[in-house]
Protein backbone atom coordinates (compact mmCIF):
# COMPACT_ATOMS: atom_id res chain seq x y z
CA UNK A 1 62.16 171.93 -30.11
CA UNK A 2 63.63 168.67 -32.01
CA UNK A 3 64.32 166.97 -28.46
CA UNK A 4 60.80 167.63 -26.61
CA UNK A 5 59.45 166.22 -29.48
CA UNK A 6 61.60 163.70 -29.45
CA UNK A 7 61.02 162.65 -25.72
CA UNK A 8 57.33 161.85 -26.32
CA UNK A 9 57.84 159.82 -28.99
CA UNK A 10 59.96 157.34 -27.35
CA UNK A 11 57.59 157.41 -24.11
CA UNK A 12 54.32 156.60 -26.77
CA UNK A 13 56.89 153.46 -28.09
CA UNK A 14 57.96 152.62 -24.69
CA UNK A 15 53.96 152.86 -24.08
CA UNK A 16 53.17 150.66 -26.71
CA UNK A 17 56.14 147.78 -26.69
CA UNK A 18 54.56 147.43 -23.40
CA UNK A 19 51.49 146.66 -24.42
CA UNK A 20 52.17 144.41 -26.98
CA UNK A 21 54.47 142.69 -24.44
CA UNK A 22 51.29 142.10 -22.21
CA UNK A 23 49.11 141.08 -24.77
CA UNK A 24 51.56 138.49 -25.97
CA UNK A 25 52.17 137.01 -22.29
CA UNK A 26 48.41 137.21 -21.19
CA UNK A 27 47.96 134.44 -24.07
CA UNK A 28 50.82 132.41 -23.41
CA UNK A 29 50.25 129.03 -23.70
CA UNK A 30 50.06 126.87 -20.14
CA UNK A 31 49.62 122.74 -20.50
CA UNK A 32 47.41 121.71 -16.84
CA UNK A 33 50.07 119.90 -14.64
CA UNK A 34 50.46 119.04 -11.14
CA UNK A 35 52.71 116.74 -8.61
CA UNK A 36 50.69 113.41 -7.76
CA UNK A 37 49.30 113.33 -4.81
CA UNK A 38 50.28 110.40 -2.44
CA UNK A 39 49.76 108.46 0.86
CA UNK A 40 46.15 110.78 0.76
CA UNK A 41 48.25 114.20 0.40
CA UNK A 42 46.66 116.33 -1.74
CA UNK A 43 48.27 116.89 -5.50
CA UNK A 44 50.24 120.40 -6.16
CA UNK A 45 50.05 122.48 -9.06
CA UNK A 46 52.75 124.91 -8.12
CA UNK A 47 52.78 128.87 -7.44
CA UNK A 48 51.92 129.64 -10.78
CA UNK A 49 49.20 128.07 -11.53
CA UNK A 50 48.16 128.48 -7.99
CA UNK A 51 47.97 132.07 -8.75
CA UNK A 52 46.11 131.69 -12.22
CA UNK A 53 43.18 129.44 -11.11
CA UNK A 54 42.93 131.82 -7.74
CA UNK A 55 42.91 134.90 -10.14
CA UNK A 56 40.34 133.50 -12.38
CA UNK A 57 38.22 131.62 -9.87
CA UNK A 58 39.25 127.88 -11.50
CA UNK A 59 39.47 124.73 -9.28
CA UNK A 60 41.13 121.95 -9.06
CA UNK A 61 40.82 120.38 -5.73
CA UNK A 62 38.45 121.06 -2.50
CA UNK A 63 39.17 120.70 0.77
CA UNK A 64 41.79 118.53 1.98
CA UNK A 65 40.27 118.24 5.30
CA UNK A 66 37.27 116.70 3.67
CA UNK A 67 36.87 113.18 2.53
CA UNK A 68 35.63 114.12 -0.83
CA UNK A 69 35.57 113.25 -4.61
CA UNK A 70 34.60 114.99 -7.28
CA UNK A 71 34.26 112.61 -10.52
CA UNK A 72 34.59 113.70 -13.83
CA UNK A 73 34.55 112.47 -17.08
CA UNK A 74 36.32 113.91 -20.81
CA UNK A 75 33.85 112.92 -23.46
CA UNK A 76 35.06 113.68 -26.81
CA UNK A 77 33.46 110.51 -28.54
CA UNK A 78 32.17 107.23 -27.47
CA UNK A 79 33.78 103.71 -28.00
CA UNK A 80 30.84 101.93 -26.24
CA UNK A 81 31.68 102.02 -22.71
CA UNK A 82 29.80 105.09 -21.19
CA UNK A 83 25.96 103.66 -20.96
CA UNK A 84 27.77 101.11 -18.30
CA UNK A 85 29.61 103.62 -16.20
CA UNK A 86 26.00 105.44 -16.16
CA UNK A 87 25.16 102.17 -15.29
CA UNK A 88 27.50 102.25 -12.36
CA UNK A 89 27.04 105.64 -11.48
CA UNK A 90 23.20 104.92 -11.18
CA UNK A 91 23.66 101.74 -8.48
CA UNK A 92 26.28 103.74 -6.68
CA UNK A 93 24.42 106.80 -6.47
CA UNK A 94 27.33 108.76 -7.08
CA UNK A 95 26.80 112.22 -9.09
CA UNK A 96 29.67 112.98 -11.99
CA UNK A 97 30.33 115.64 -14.33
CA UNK A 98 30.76 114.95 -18.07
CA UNK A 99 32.91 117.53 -20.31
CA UNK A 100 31.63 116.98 -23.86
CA UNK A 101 32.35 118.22 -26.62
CA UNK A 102 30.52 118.92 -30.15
CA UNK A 103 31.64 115.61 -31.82
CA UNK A 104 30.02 113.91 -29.02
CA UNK A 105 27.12 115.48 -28.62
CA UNK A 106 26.13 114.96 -32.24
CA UNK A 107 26.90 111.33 -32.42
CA UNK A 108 25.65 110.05 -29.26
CA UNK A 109 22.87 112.87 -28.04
CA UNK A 110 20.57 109.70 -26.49
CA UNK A 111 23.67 109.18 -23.45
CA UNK A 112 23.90 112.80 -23.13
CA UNK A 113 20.03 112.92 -22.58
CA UNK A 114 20.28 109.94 -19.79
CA UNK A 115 23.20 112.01 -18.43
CA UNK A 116 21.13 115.17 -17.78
CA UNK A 117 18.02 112.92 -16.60
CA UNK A 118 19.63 110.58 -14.17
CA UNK A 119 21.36 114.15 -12.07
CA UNK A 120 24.44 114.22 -14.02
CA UNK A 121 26.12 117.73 -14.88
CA UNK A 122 26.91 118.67 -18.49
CA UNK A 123 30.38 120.90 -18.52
CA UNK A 124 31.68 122.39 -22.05
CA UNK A 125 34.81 120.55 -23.26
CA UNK A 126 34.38 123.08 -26.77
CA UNK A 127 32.52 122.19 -30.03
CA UNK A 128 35.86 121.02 -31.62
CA UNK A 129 38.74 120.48 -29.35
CA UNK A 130 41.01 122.99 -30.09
CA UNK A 131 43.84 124.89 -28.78
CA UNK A 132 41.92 127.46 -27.70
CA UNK A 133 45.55 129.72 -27.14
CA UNK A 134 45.34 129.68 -31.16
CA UNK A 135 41.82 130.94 -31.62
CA UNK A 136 40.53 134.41 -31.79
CA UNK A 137 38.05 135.62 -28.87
CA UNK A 138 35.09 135.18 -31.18
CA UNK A 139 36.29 131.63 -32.17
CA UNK A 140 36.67 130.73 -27.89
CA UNK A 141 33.05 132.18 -27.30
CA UNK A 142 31.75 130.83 -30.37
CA UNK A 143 33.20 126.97 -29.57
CA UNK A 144 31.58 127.18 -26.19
CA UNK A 145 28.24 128.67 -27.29
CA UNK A 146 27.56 126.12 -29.86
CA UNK A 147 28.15 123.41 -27.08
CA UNK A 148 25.73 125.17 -24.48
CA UNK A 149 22.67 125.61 -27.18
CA UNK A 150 22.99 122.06 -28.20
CA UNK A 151 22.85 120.85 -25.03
CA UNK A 152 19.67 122.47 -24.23
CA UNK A 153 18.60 121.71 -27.30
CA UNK A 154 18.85 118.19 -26.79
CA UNK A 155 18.12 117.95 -22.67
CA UNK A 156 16.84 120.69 -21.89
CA UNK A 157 19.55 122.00 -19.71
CA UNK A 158 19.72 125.70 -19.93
CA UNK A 159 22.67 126.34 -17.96
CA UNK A 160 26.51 125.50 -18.38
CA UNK A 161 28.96 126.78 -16.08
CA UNK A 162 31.93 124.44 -15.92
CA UNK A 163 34.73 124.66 -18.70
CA UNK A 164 37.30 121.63 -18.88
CA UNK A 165 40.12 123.39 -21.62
CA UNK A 166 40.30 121.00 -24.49
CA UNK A 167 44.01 119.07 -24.67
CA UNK A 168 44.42 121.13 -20.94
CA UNK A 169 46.05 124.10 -22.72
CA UNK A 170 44.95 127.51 -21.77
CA UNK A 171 45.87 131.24 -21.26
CA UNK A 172 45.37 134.29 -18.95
CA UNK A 173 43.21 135.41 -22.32
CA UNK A 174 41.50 132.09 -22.88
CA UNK A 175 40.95 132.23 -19.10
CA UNK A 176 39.12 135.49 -18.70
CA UNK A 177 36.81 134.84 -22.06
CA UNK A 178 35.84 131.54 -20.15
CA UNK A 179 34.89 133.94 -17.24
CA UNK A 180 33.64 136.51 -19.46
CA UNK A 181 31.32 134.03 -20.92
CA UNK A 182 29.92 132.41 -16.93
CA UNK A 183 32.21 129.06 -16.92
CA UNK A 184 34.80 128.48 -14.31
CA UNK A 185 37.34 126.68 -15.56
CA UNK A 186 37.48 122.81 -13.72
CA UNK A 187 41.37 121.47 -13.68
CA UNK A 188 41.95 118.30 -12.10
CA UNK A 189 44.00 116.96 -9.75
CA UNK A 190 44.18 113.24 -10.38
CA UNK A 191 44.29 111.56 -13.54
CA UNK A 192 46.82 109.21 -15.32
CA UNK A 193 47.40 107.88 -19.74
CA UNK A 194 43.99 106.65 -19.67
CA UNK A 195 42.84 107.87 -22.91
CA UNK A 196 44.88 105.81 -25.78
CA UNK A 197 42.25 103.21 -26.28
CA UNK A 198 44.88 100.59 -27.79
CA UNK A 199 47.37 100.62 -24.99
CA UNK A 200 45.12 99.93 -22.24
CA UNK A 201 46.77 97.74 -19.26
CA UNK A 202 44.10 96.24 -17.80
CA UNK A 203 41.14 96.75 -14.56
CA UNK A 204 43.61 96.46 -11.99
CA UNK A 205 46.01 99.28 -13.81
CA UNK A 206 43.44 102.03 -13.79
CA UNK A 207 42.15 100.99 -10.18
CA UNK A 208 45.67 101.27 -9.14
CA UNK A 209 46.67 104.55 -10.65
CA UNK A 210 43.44 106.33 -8.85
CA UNK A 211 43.81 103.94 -5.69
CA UNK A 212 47.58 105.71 -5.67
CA UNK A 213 46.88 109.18 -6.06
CA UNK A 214 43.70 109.57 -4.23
CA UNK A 215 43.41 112.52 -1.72
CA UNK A 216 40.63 114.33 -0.01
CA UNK A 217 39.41 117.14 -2.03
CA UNK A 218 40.47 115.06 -5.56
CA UNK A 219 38.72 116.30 -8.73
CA UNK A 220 39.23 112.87 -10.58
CA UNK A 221 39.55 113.23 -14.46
CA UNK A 222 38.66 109.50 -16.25
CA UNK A 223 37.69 109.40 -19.99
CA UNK A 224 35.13 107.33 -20.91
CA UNK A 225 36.83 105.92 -23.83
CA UNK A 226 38.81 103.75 -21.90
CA UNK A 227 38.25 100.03 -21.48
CA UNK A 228 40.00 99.95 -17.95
CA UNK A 229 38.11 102.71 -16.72
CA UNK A 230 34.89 100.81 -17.49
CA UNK A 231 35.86 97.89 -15.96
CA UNK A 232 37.55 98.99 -12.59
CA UNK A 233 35.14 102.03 -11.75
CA UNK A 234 32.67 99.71 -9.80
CA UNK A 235 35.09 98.41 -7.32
CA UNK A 236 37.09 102.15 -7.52
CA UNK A 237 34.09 103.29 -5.82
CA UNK A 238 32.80 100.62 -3.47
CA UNK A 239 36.76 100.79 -2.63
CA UNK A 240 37.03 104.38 -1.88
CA UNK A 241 33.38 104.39 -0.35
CA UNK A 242 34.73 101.42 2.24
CA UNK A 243 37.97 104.13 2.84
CA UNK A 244 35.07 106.63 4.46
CA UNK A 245 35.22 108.79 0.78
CA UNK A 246 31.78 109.82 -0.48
CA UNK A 247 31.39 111.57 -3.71
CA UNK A 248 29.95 115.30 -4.32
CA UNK A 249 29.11 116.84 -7.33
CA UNK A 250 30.81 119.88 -9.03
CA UNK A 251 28.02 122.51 -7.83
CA UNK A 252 28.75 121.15 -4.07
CA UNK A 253 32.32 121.98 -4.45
CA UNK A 254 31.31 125.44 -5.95
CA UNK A 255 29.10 126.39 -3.13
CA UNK A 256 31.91 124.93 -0.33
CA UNK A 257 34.32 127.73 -2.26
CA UNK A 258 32.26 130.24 -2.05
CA UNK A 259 31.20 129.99 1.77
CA UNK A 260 35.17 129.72 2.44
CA UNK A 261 36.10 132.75 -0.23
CA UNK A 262 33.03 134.79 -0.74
CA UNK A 263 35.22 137.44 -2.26
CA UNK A 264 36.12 135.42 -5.10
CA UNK A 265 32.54 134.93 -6.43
């Protein structure tokens, strides 16, 4: 009698080691990373992370059979340089996304206003940059909710459905709350050190770096805090423009996914 009581026992901790196993890997910590792209080849992230962003519907590139940019922008506070690149982006006619976060949108709600009004997007960069592989599930949905009702409340946008993870760290968990909560997670696959504001190199460095990297299908990450950025994203675009590149927005990229993988959406 001792044994078949016995038996079930160590099934139920078999049973439960294997839970905790899975709950432990689903929120294991993965930092966004990729091989450059080069000579117009697109950037790789690798099987891996292949597999997570196809899993949880995430992007980080479109087509690379299509001449196409998608620009983007981490705003987690403003060091005077992002009413020009509106400025830019307005002469150009070239739509971007900007990832914001709660710092930003507190400080500086009048650019976050023109964003909105001159047919920008608004994506959720978190209310206060976190890891979000540390926080709860309450925390995650709480840190993007406050974002999405102070944007309306200051622009009047109602919706937000593009996540950029704060510091690029991010889990299967952190993942599937983002889902969960109607954001697809937006990766990148070109960017470069453009964010230390007192070790900028110059114009020509940041028009270089992009310049370098630049494939079809690119989801270009620049933060607005940097000087360079500022300063070389005029002729960054005339450039790539003159190259037969024309720039799309995020919700064009979302609809080209769809009509090529219906089943993911």
């Amino acid at each position: 009698m001792k044994r078949l009581i016995f038996v079930p026992m160590v099934l139920m901790l078999f049973f439960v080691t294997q839970l905790e196993a899975f709950a432990t890997n689903s929120n294991a910590p993965n930092h966004w990373g990729f091989n450059k792209g080069k000579n117009e080849q697109p950037a790789q992230a690798g099987a891996k992370l292949d597999e997570m962003t196809k899993k949880h519907g995430a992007l980080y590139k479109g087509s690379s059979e299509k001449k196409e940019i998608y620009l983007t922008f981490d705003n987690g506070y403003e060091n005077g340089y992002t009413a020009n690149i509106l400025n830019i982006l307005r002469r150009q006619h070239v739509p971007a996304t900007f990832f914001v976060t709660g710092h930003y949108l507190k400080t500086t709600p009048e650019l976050v206003v023109r964003m909105v009004r001159e047919g920008h997007i608004v994506g959720n960069h978190s209310w206060s940059h976190p890891d979000m592989t540390t926080k709860t599930d309450d925390v995650i949905r709480n840190e993007l909710q406050k974002v999405k009702e102070e944007t309306e409340r200051i622009t009047g946008q109602k919706t937000m459905n593009y996540l950029r993870p704060p510091r690029g760290i991010f889990s299967e968990r952190t993942m599937a709350i983002a889902n969960q909560e109607g954001y697809t997670h937006i990766f990148w696959s070109l960017a470069f050190k453009d964010w230390i504001v007192d070790q900028q190199k110059g114009a020509s460095y940041s028009y270089n770096e992009v310049m370098k990297q630049i494939h079809p299908g690119a989801v270009l990450l620049l933060h607005t805090v940097s000087k360079d950025n500022a300063e070389a994203l005029d002729s960054i675009i005339t450039d790539l423009k003159k190259q037969g590149y024309t720039f799309k927005s995020l919700d064009d990229l979302m609809i080209e996914q769809q009509i090529e993988n219906p089943m993911l959406y």
